[in-house]
Coordinates of C-alpha atoms in Angstrom, one line a residue:
Chain H
M13 CA 61.9 2.3 44.6
T14 CA 65.1 2.9 46.5
P15 CA 65.2 1.8 50.1
P16 CA 65.1 4.7 52.6
R17 CA 68.6 5.7 53.7
A18 CA 69.5 4.7 57.2
Q19 CA 69.3 7.6 59.5
P20 CA 72.8 8.2 61.1
P21 CA 72.4 7.2 64.8
A22 CA 72.2 10.1 67.1
F23 CA 75.0 10.8 69.5
D24 CA 75.5 13.4 72.1
V25 CA 78.4 15.8 72.1
E26 CA 79.5 17.6 75.3
P27 CA 82.6 19.5 76.3
L28 CA 84.8 17.7 78.8
G29 CA 86.7 20.7 79.9
E30 CA 88.6 23.1 77.6
S31 CA 90.6 20.5 75.8
A32 CA 88.4 17.5 75.3
L33 CA 85.0 16.6 73.8
L34 CA 82.9 13.6 74.9
L35 CA 80.8 11.8 72.3
R36 CA 78.2 9.4 73.7
F37 CA 76.6 6.6 71.6
G38 CA 74.6 4.9 74.3
E39 CA 73.9 4.6 78.0
R40 CA 74.6 1.0 78.7
I41 CA 77.4 -1.7 78.3
D42 CA 76.2 -3.4 75.2
A43 CA 77.9 -4.7 72.0
A44 CA 75.9 -2.4 69.7
S45 CA 76.9 0.9 71.4
N46 CA 80.5 -0.3 71.7
A47 CA 80.6 -1.2 68.0
R48 CA 79.5 2.4 67.1
V49 CA 82.2 3.8 69.4
H50 CA 84.9 1.8 67.5
A51 CA 83.4 2.7 64.1
A52 CA 83.5 6.4 65.1
V53 CA 87.1 6.1 66.2
G54 CA 88.0 4.8 62.8
A55 CA 86.0 7.5 61.0
L56 CA 87.6 10.3 63.2
R57 CA 91.1 8.9 62.6
A58 CA 90.4 9.0 58.8
A59 CA 89.0 12.6 59.1
A60 CA 92.4 13.8 60.5
L61 CA 90.8 16.8 62.2
P62 CA 93.4 19.4 63.1
G63 CA 94.7 19.8 66.6
L64 CA 93.7 16.3 67.7
V65 CA 95.9 14.9 70.5
D66 CA 94.2 11.6 71.4
I67 CA 91.0 9.6 70.8
V68 CA 89.9 7.5 73.9
P69 CA 87.2 4.9 73.3
A70 CA 85.2 3.7 76.3
Y71 CA 82.1 1.3 76.5
A72 CA 79.5 3.6 75.0
S73 CA 81.4 6.9 74.6
L74 CA 84.7 8.3 73.5
A75 CA 86.8 11.4 74.3
L76 CA 88.6 13.6 71.8
H77 CA 91.5 15.4 73.4
Y78 CA 92.4 18.4 71.3
E79 CA 94.3 21.7 71.2
P80 CA 91.6 24.4 71.5
A81 CA 93.9 26.9 69.8
A82 CA 93.6 24.9 66.5
W83 CA 89.8 25.7 66.5
N84 CA 90.0 29.3 67.7
E85 CA 88.7 31.4 64.8
G86 CA 85.7 33.7 64.8
G87 CA 83.3 34.3 67.6
T88 CA 82.2 30.7 68.3
A89 CA 83.8 28.8 71.1
P90 CA 86.4 26.3 69.8
W91 CA 84.5 23.3 71.3
R92 CA 81.4 24.2 69.3
R93 CA 83.4 24.5 66.1
L94 CA 85.0 21.1 66.7
A95 CA 81.7 19.6 67.6
D96 CA 80.3 20.7 64.3
A97 CA 83.3 19.2 62.4
V98 CA 82.8 15.9 64.3
R99 CA 79.1 15.8 63.5
G100 CA 80.1 16.3 59.8
A101 CA 82.8 13.6 60.0
L102 CA 80.4 11.1 61.6
A103 CA 77.3 11.9 59.6
T104 CA 77.5 8.7 57.6
A105 CA 80.4 6.8 59.2
V106 CA 78.9 5.5 62.4
D107 CA 77.0 2.7 60.7
A108 CA 80.1 1.6 58.8
P109 CA 81.4 -1.9 59.6
M110 CA 84.0 -2.0 62.4
P111 CA 87.5 -1.2 61.1
S112 CA 90.3 -3.8 61.2
T113 CA 88.9 -6.5 63.4
R114 CA 92.0 -8.3 64.6
T115 CA 91.8 -11.6 66.5
V116 CA 94.3 -12.2 69.3
D117 CA 94.9 -15.6 70.7
V118 CA 95.4 -15.6 74.5
P119 CA 96.6 -18.8 76.2
V120 CA 95.2 -19.2 79.7
C121 CA 96.0 -21.7 82.4
Y122 CA 92.7 -22.1 84.3
G123 CA 92.4 -22.9 88.0
G124 CA 95.1 -24.2 90.4
E125 CA 97.6 -21.6 91.6
H126 CA 96.9 -19.5 88.5
G127 CA 93.1 -19.2 89.1
P128 CA 92.7 -19.3 92.9
D129 CA 88.9 -18.4 92.8
L130 CA 87.9 -20.9 90.1
D131 CA 86.7 -23.7 92.4
A132 CA 84.7 -21.5 94.8
L133 CA 83.2 -19.5 91.8
A134 CA 82.1 -22.7 90.1
T135 CA 80.3 -23.8 93.3
T136 CA 78.6 -20.4 93.5
L137 CA 77.5 -20.7 89.9
G138 CA 76.3 -24.3 90.3
L139 CA 78.8 -25.5 87.8
D140 CA 82.0 -27.5 88.0
A141 CA 85.4 -25.9 87.5
A142 CA 86.1 -27.6 84.2
S143 CA 82.9 -26.3 82.7
V144 CA 83.4 -22.7 83.9
A145 CA 86.9 -22.8 82.2
A146 CA 85.4 -24.4 79.1
R147 CA 82.6 -21.9 78.8
H148 CA 85.0 -19.0 79.4
A149 CA 87.5 -20.2 76.8
C150 CA 84.9 -20.8 74.1
G151 CA 83.7 -17.2 73.7
D152 CA 84.7 -14.5 71.3
Y153 CA 85.4 -11.3 73.3
R154 CA 85.6 -7.7 72.1
V155 CA 88.1 -5.3 73.7
A156 CA 85.5 -2.7 74.6
M157 CA 88.1 -0.3 76.1
L158 CA 91.4 -0.2 78.0
G159 CA 91.4 1.5 81.3
F160 CA 91.8 1.2 85.1
A161 CA 95.6 0.7 84.6
P162 CA 97.8 0.8 81.5
G163 CA 96.8 -2.1 79.2
F164 CA 93.9 -3.4 81.2
P165 CA 91.3 -4.7 78.7
Y166 CA 87.6 -4.6 79.5
L167 CA 86.1 -7.5 77.5
L168 CA 82.5 -7.8 76.3
G169 CA 80.9 -11.1 75.5
L170 CA 81.0 -13.1 78.8
D171 CA 78.5 -16.0 78.9
A172 CA 75.6 -14.9 81.2
A173 CA 76.0 -18.1 83.2
L174 CA 79.5 -16.9 84.3
H175 CA 78.5 -13.4 85.6
A176 CA 79.8 -13.2 89.1
P177 CA 80.1 -10.5 91.8
R178 CA 83.3 -8.8 92.7
H179 CA 85.0 -9.7 96.0
A180 CA 83.7 -7.6 98.9
R181 CA 87.3 -7.1 100.0
P182 CA 89.6 -6.6 97.0
R183 CA 93.0 -8.2 97.0
T184 CA 95.9 -5.8 97.5
R185 CA 98.0 -7.7 94.9
V186 CA 96.6 -9.5 91.9
P187 CA 99.4 -11.3 89.9
R188 CA 100.3 -10.0 86.4
G189 CA 98.4 -11.9 83.7
S190 CA 95.5 -12.9 85.9
V191 CA 92.3 -13.6 83.9
A192 CA 89.3 -12.5 86.0
I193 CA 85.5 -12.1 86.1
G194 CA 83.9 -8.9 87.5
G195 CA 80.1 -8.7 87.2
A196 CA 79.2 -9.1 83.5
Q197 CA 82.8 -8.5 82.4
T198 CA 86.0 -10.3 82.0
G199 CA 89.4 -8.9 81.9
I200 CA 93.1 -9.5 82.2
Y201 CA 95.4 -7.8 84.8
P202 CA 98.3 -6.5 82.7
S203 CA 100.6 -5.9 85.8
E204 CA 100.5 -6.7 89.5
L205 CA 97.7 -4.5 90.8
P206 CA 95.1 -4.3 93.5
G207 CA 91.8 -5.8 92.3
G208 CA 88.5 -7.2 93.4
W209 CA 87.6 -9.5 90.4
Q210 CA 87.4 -13.3 90.6
L211 CA 90.6 -14.9 89.4
I212 CA 90.0 -17.9 87.3
G213 CA 93.2 -18.3 85.4
R214 CA 96.4 -16.6 84.2
T215 CA 98.1 -16.0 80.9
P216 CA 101.8 -16.0 80.5
L217 CA 101.6 -13.3 77.8
V218 CA 102.9 -9.8 78.7
L219 CA 99.9 -7.5 78.0
F220 CA 101.7 -4.2 78.6
D221 CA 105.4 -3.3 78.4
P222 CA 106.1 0.4 77.9
L223 CA 109.4 -0.3 76.3
R224 CA 108.0 -2.6 73.7
E225 CA 106.5 -1.5 70.4
P226 CA 103.6 -1.7 70.5
A227 CA 103.5 -1.4 74.3
C228 CA 100.0 -2.9 74.4
L229 CA 99.3 -6.5 73.2
L230 CA 95.6 -5.6 72.8
A231 CA 94.0 -2.6 71.1
P232 CA 90.4 -1.3 71.5
G233 CA 88.1 -3.1 69.1
D234 CA 90.3 -6.3 69.0
V235 CA 88.7 -9.7 69.3
V236 CA 90.2 -12.0 72.0
R237 CA 90.0 -15.8 72.0
F238 CA 91.1 -17.6 75.1
R239 CA 92.8 -21.0 74.8
A240 CA 93.2 -23.3 77.7
I241 CA 96.7 -24.5 78.4
T242 CA 98.4 -26.7 81.0
P243 CA 100.6 -25.5 83.8
A244 CA 103.6 -26.9 81.9
A245 CA 102.7 -25.0 78.7
F246 CA 102.3 -21.8 80.8
E247 CA 105.8 -22.2 82.2
A248 CA 107.2 -22.9 78.7
I249 CA 105.6 -19.8 77.2
E250 CA 106.8 -17.7 80.2
R251 CA 110.3 -19.0 79.8
E252 CA 110.3 -18.2 76.1
A253 CA 109.0 -14.7 76.8
A254 CA 111.8 -14.1 79.4
R255 CA 114.6 -14.9 76.9
Chain W
M6 CA 126.8 17.9 85.3
S7 CA 125.1 16.0 88.1
V8 CA 123.1 16.6 91.3
E9 CA 123.2 14.4 94.3
V10 CA 120.0 13.9 96.2
M11 CA 121.1 14.1 99.9
R12 CA 117.5 14.0 101.1
A13 CA 114.5 13.3 98.9
G14 CA 111.8 15.2 100.8
L15 CA 108.1 14.2 100.7
L16 CA 107.5 13.6 97.0
A17 CA 109.9 14.8 94.4
T18 CA 109.3 13.5 90.9
V19 CA 110.6 14.2 87.4
Q20 CA 107.9 15.9 85.2
D21 CA 107.7 17.3 81.7
H22 CA 104.5 18.3 79.8
G23 CA 103.1 14.8 80.2
R24 CA 102.5 11.6 78.4
H25 CA 99.9 12.5 75.8
G26 CA 98.4 10.3 73.1
H27 CA 98.2 6.9 74.9
A28 CA 95.0 7.3 76.9
A29 CA 93.3 4.7 74.6
L30 CA 95.7 2.2 76.2
G31 CA 94.7 3.2 79.7
V32 CA 97.9 5.3 80.0
G33 CA 97.2 8.6 81.7
S34 CA 99.2 11.8 81.0
A35 CA 100.7 12.4 84.4
G36 CA 102.7 15.7 84.0
P37 CA 102.8 18.6 86.4
M38 CA 100.2 19.6 89.0
D39 CA 100.9 23.3 88.1
A40 CA 101.6 23.4 84.3
P41 CA 102.3 27.1 83.9
A42 CA 104.8 27.0 86.8
L43 CA 106.7 24.1 85.1
R44 CA 106.7 26.0 81.8
L45 CA 108.0 29.2 83.3
A46 CA 110.8 27.3 85.2
N47 CA 112.0 25.9 81.9
A48 CA 111.8 29.2 80.2
L49 CA 113.8 30.9 82.9
V50 CA 116.8 28.7 82.4
G51 CA 116.6 28.7 78.6
N52 CA 115.2 25.2 78.3
V53 CA 112.8 24.1 75.7
P54 CA 109.1 23.6 76.8
G55 CA 109.4 19.7 76.8
D56 CA 112.4 19.5 79.1
A57 CA 112.2 17.5 82.3
V58 CA 112.2 19.3 85.7
L59 CA 111.8 18.3 89.3
E60 CA 108.4 18.7 90.9
I61 CA 108.5 18.9 94.7
G62 CA 105.6 18.7 97.1
L63 CA 105.3 20.4 100.5
I64 CA 108.6 19.2 101.9
G65 CA 111.5 19.8 99.6
P66 CA 114.7 17.9 98.9
R67 CA 118.2 18.7 99.9
L68 CA 120.4 18.7 96.8
R69 CA 124.2 18.9 96.3
F70 CA 125.2 20.5 93.0
I71 CA 128.4 18.6 92.1
E72 CA 129.2 21.1 89.3
T73 CA 128.1 24.7 88.5
A74 CA 124.5 24.9 87.3
T75 CA 121.9 27.4 86.3
I76 CA 118.5 26.7 88.0
A77 CA 115.1 28.4 88.5
L78 CA 112.5 27.7 91.1
T79 CA 108.8 28.5 90.4
G80 CA 105.4 27.5 91.8
A81 CA 104.8 27.3 95.6
E82 CA 106.9 29.4 98.0
F83 CA 109.5 27.2 99.5
D84 CA 112.0 28.1 102.2
A85 CA 114.9 27.3 99.9
R86 CA 118.4 28.2 100.9
A87 CA 122.1 27.4 100.5
A88 CA 123.5 27.7 104.1
T89 CA 122.2 31.1 105.1
A90 CA 121.7 32.5 101.5
P91 CA 118.0 32.3 100.4
L92 CA 117.4 31.0 96.9
P93 CA 115.7 33.7 94.9
A94 CA 112.6 32.3 93.1
W95 CA 111.1 33.1 89.6
R96 CA 114.5 34.0 88.1
P97 CA 117.6 32.2 86.9
V98 CA 120.3 31.6 89.4
H99 CA 123.9 30.3 89.1
V100 CA 124.6 27.7 91.7
A101 CA 128.4 27.2 92.4
A102 CA 129.9 23.7 92.3
G103 CA 129.7 22.0 95.7
T104 CA 126.7 24.0 96.9
V105 CA 124.1 22.3 99.0
L106 CA 120.6 23.6 98.4
D107 CA 118.0 22.8 101.0
F108 CA 114.5 23.5 99.7
G109 CA 113.0 23.3 103.1
R110 CA 109.2 23.4 103.4
A111 CA 106.5 25.0 101.4
R112 CA 105.5 28.3 103.2
R113 CA 102.6 29.0 100.8
G114 CA 101.2 26.6 98.2
A115 CA 102.0 22.9 97.7
W116 CA 104.0 22.3 94.5
A117 CA 107.2 23.9 93.2
Y118 CA 109.3 23.3 90.1
I119 CA 113.1 23.2 89.9
A120 CA 114.4 23.5 86.4
I121 CA 118.1 22.9 85.7
A122 CA 119.5 24.4 82.5
G123 CA 119.9 21.6 80.0
G124 CA 117.0 19.7 81.4
I125 CA 117.1 16.7 83.7
D126 CA 118.3 13.6 82.0
A127 CA 115.5 11.0 82.2
A128 CA 114.5 8.3 79.8
R129 CA 111.3 9.0 77.9
V130 CA 108.7 6.2 78.3
L131 CA 105.9 6.4 75.7
G132 CA 107.1 9.9 74.7
S133 CA 107.4 11.5 78.2
A134 CA 109.8 11.6 81.1
S135 CA 107.0 12.3 83.5
T136 CA 106.7 10.0 86.6
D137 CA 103.4 8.3 86.9
V138 CA 103.5 7.1 90.5
N139 CA 100.7 4.6 90.3
A140 CA 101.3 3.2 86.9
R141 CA 105.0 3.0 87.7
L142 CA 106.0 4.8 84.5
G143 CA 109.0 7.1 84.2
R144 CA 111.7 7.4 86.9
A145 CA 110.6 6.4 90.4
P146 CA 110.1 9.2 92.9
L147 CA 113.5 10.5 94.2
R148 CA 115.1 8.6 97.0
D149 CA 118.0 9.6 99.3
G150 CA 121.3 9.1 97.5
D151 CA 119.9 9.3 94.0
V152 CA 122.0 11.1 91.4
L153 CA 120.4 13.3 88.7
G154 CA 122.1 14.0 85.5
V155 CA 121.5 16.8 83.0
A156 CA 120.5 16.1 79.4
R157 CA 122.5 18.9 77.6
A158 CA 125.1 21.5 78.3
D159 CA 123.8 24.6 80.1
P160 CA 122.4 26.8 77.4
V161 CA 122.4 29.9 79.6
A162 CA 125.8 30.1 81.1
S163 CA 128.3 27.7 79.5
G164 CA 131.7 29.0 80.8
G165 CA 130.0 31.4 83.2
H166 CA 131.1 31.3 86.9
P167 CA 129.5 32.7 90.0
R168 CA 131.3 35.8 91.2
D169 CA 133.3 36.0 94.4
G170 CA 132.9 32.3 95.1
A171 CA 129.3 33.0 96.2
A172 CA 127.1 29.8 96.4
L173 CA 124.2 31.5 94.6
H174 CA 124.3 34.3 92.1
A175 CA 121.2 35.7 90.4
I176 CA 121.6 36.0 86.6
G177 CA 120.5 39.2 84.9
T178 CA 118.5 42.0 86.4
F179 CA 115.0 40.7 85.9
S180 CA 112.7 38.4 87.8
L181 CA 109.1 37.4 87.1
D182 CA 106.2 38.8 89.0
P183 CA 104.8 35.5 90.3
R184 CA 101.3 37.0 91.0
P185 CA 99.6 36.1 87.7
W186 CA 101.0 32.5 88.0
F187 CA 101.0 31.7 91.7
D188 CA 98.0 32.6 93.9
P189 CA 97.9 30.6 97.1
D190 CA 95.0 32.7 98.6
P191 CA 92.4 30.0 99.5
S192 CA 89.6 32.6 99.8
R193 CA 89.7 33.1 96.0
P194 CA 86.9 31.0 94.4
I195 CA 87.7 28.2 92.0
R196 CA 85.6 28.5 88.8
L197 CA 83.6 25.5 88.0
A198 CA 81.6 24.7 84.8
P199 CA 78.7 22.3 85.2
G200 CA 79.4 18.6 84.6
R201 CA 76.9 16.3 82.9
H202 CA 75.4 15.1 86.2
A203 CA 75.2 18.5 87.9
V204 CA 71.5 18.5 87.2
A205 CA 71.1 15.1 88.9
L206 CA 72.2 16.6 92.3
D207 CA 69.4 17.1 94.8
A208 CA 68.3 20.7 95.3
A209 CA 70.2 21.1 98.6
S210 CA 73.4 19.7 97.1
R211 CA 73.1 21.9 94.0
D212 CA 73.0 24.9 96.4
A213 CA 75.7 23.7 98.7
L214 CA 78.2 23.0 95.8
H215 CA 78.5 26.8 95.1
A216 CA 77.4 28.3 98.4
Q217 CA 79.4 26.3 101.0
P218 CA 83.2 25.9 101.6
F219 CA 85.0 22.7 101.1
R220 CA 88.4 21.7 102.6
V221 CA 91.2 19.8 100.9
A222 CA 91.4 16.5 102.7
A223 CA 94.7 15.0 104.0
D224 CA 94.5 12.0 101.6
S225 CA 94.6 14.2 98.5
N226 CA 97.5 13.5 96.1
R227 CA 98.6 13.9 92.5
V228 CA 95.6 11.8 91.4
G229 CA 93.0 14.0 92.9
L230 CA 92.0 16.5 95.6
R231 CA 89.3 15.0 97.9
L232 CA 87.1 17.7 99.2
D233 CA 85.6 17.6 102.7
G234 CA 82.5 19.7 103.3
P235 CA 78.8 19.3 102.8
R236 CA 77.9 15.8 101.8
L237 CA 76.5 15.9 98.3
A238 CA 73.8 13.6 97.0
L239 CA 72.0 12.8 93.8
A240 CA 68.2 13.2 93.7
E241 CA 68.1 9.6 92.6
A242 CA 70.7 6.9 92.0
L243 CA 72.2 6.8 88.5
E244 CA 73.4 3.7 86.7
L245 CA 76.5 4.9 85.0
V246 CA 78.9 3.3 82.5
S247 CA 82.6 4.2 82.7
E248 CA 83.4 7.2 80.5
P249 CA 86.5 9.2 79.8
V250 CA 87.5 11.9 82.3
A251 CA 89.9 14.8 82.2
A252 CA 92.0 16.8 84.6
G253 CA 89.7 19.1 86.5
T254 CA 86.7 16.7 86.4
L255 CA 84.8 16.9 89.7
Q256 CA 83.5 13.4 90.5
L257 CA 81.0 12.4 93.1
P258 CA 81.6 8.9 94.6
P259 CA 78.8 7.4 96.6
G260 CA 80.1 8.7 99.9
G261 CA 79.2 12.2 98.9
Q262 CA 82.7 13.7 99.1
P263 CA 83.6 15.1 95.7
I264 CA 87.0 14.5 94.1
A265 CA 88.7 16.9 91.7
L266 CA 90.8 14.9 89.3
M267 CA 94.4 16.2 88.9
A268 CA 97.5 15.5 86.9
E269 CA 97.7 11.7 87.5
H270 CA 94.0 11.0 87.0
P271 CA 92.9 7.7 85.4
T272 CA 91.8 7.8 81.8
T273 CA 88.2 6.8 82.6
G274 CA 85.8 6.9 85.6
G275 CA 82.4 5.7 86.5
Y276 CA 81.3 8.2 89.1
P277 CA 78.8 11.0 88.4
R278 CA 80.6 14.1 86.9
I279 CA 79.1 17.1 88.7
G280 CA 81.5 19.7 87.5
Q281 CA 84.6 20.7 85.6
V282 CA 87.2 23.0 87.1
A283 CA 88.1 25.7 84.7
A284 CA 91.6 25.1 83.3
I285 CA 92.6 28.7 84.2
D286 CA 92.0 27.8 87.9
L287 CA 93.4 24.2 87.9
A288 CA 96.9 25.3 89.0
R289 CA 95.4 27.5 91.6
L290 CA 93.4 24.5 93.0
A291 CA 96.5 22.3 92.8
Q292 CA 98.4 24.7 95.0
R293 CA 95.8 24.4 97.8
R294 CA 97.2 22.3 100.7
P295 CA 95.4 19.8 103.0
G296 CA 93.1 21.9 105.2
D297 CA 92.8 24.8 102.8
T298 CA 89.4 26.1 101.8
V299 CA 87.9 25.6 98.4
R300 CA 84.9 27.6 97.3
F301 CA 83.4 27.2 93.8
A302 CA 82.0 29.9 91.6
A303 CA 80.0 29.2 88.4
I304 CA 81.5 29.7 85.0
D305 CA 80.2 28.5 81.6
I306 CA 82.4 26.4 79.4
D307 CA 82.5 28.9 76.5
D308 CA 83.7 31.7 78.8
A309 CA 86.2 29.2 80.5
Q310 CA 87.6 28.2 77.1
T311 CA 88.0 31.8 75.9
R312 CA 89.8 32.7 79.1
Y313 CA 92.0 29.6 78.9
L314 CA 93.2 30.5 75.4
A315 CA 93.9 34.1 76.4
C316 CA 95.9 32.8 79.4
E317 CA 97.9 30.4 77.1
N318 CA 98.6 33.4 74.8
Q319 CA 99.9 35.4 77.7
L320 CA 102.1 32.5 78.8
D321 CA 103.5 32.2 75.2
R322 CA 104.3 35.9 75.1
L323 CA 106.0 35.8 78.5
C324 CA 108.1 32.8 77.5
A325 CA 109.2 34.6 74.3
D326 CA 110.0 37.7 76.3
I327 CA 112.1 35.6 78.8
A328 CA 114.0 34.0 75.9
A329 CA 114.8 37.4 74.4
R330 CA 116.2 38.6 77.8
L331 CA 118.3 35.5 78.2
D332 CA 119.6 35.9 74.7
G333 CA 120.7 39.5 75.7
I334 CA 122.5 38.2 78.8
A335 CA 124.3 35.4 76.8
R336 CA 125.7 38.0 74.4

């Protein structure tokens, strides 16, 4: 007897204006929904649907930006025709394993001037600073999505013991490369930005440089591993990058 | 060919059709507030659709044209003049070398487009010359003393000279009727398709969204138009996860004051999406100024999409017609 075929997971499709479709695979921030998003991105890229301008993955949904003129035949609205094509392209693909899981090593200097919130956060969490840093550095994190600012990665996989509230009064300037915790998420500020997350360390890597190819160090779906480095190592890497 | 910025005005930025294809990296498209006006400005000086132009908001710049140029002004009505000679809008105009053009203030509407034949010379970043003010991509907004270059030789009038030493000289005998492309009348409703969370509004808010007027708040900008008016509320709070958004998305932050996302909107957002401004009305909404009224009328997305495609077809035909006329003048 053959095992029953897995039912493709249901997803919702809705128009996001005249030139975009929104596909929703879940309602929460969880690894399973996000994995389906990234699998769908891979399948949609492979399907090479005409008129596609951009595919934008988020936590539990993705947007397809498209040229409606490419789907304008017959009496059916273009978004409905594209939605049918998308359902066809994803009928079997969403359960596929995640495409190309790249692991990116991100050196971080925890605490001190680079992580001004580390000590106070450790006290709040009932831990010491070294163990907050150690727990943060030992996880495997998934780049769930990039957003807020060019190259800002929202990372899934933060140890529940490290979940921490955002600051009531956001900083007006968070230094470039700051590694931070906001709620159940961790992330890295790719440039100097305003921000309310707790700053626990800083990486000397340049996450976003529009003149570099590729511009972004991290891509949606990547796995990030943090590695603790000393202030001296931070400076050495930063000097190397500036040359 | 170069242009000296004697005074930058309120907010003058370089824009082309926008930075598309990088939203997965958190890079928004930026681009023009009024896309048809940008496209028509380029067409009127014989540029290709992707050429960079100047977008000016509310208070225009004062520019000195160091050499002869062909320009076109579209979009909002500005009080633009060279000394006492008014600059005709919606048609190509020769500007004599040494002319100082003061674009003055917007009389009606908010955003205008100055295309210069040959296109403004601006480095493309991630495929676009558009200025993204918040992400600091593209050329910084104009400052007093800047100099703008032109990318290519003037395709309309190489070798042409204004007659009689006049500062401004309209080219050809045609000008566009701006009415299909510029409508500053704030009493005209803005068509709005329902957003996913429209059904989550409480009954009073659902009624108010379409029945009551809003006003464009003073802190509106290229990112979004904040709308003062009836405070809108959800029947019960929603726990939402950030999702992609688009130009025209009408978001409802907890304060109850909706925000219509515009050209420089972020790629994702976590607020309830209560509506989607029809693309055919997005430029009309963009041209509303702080204090102007906004009323919404319902449209369904199928109808909105059909009308949008018809409007884009009309724009394509008009641009082809302009190109044919310019071709006739060049011969």
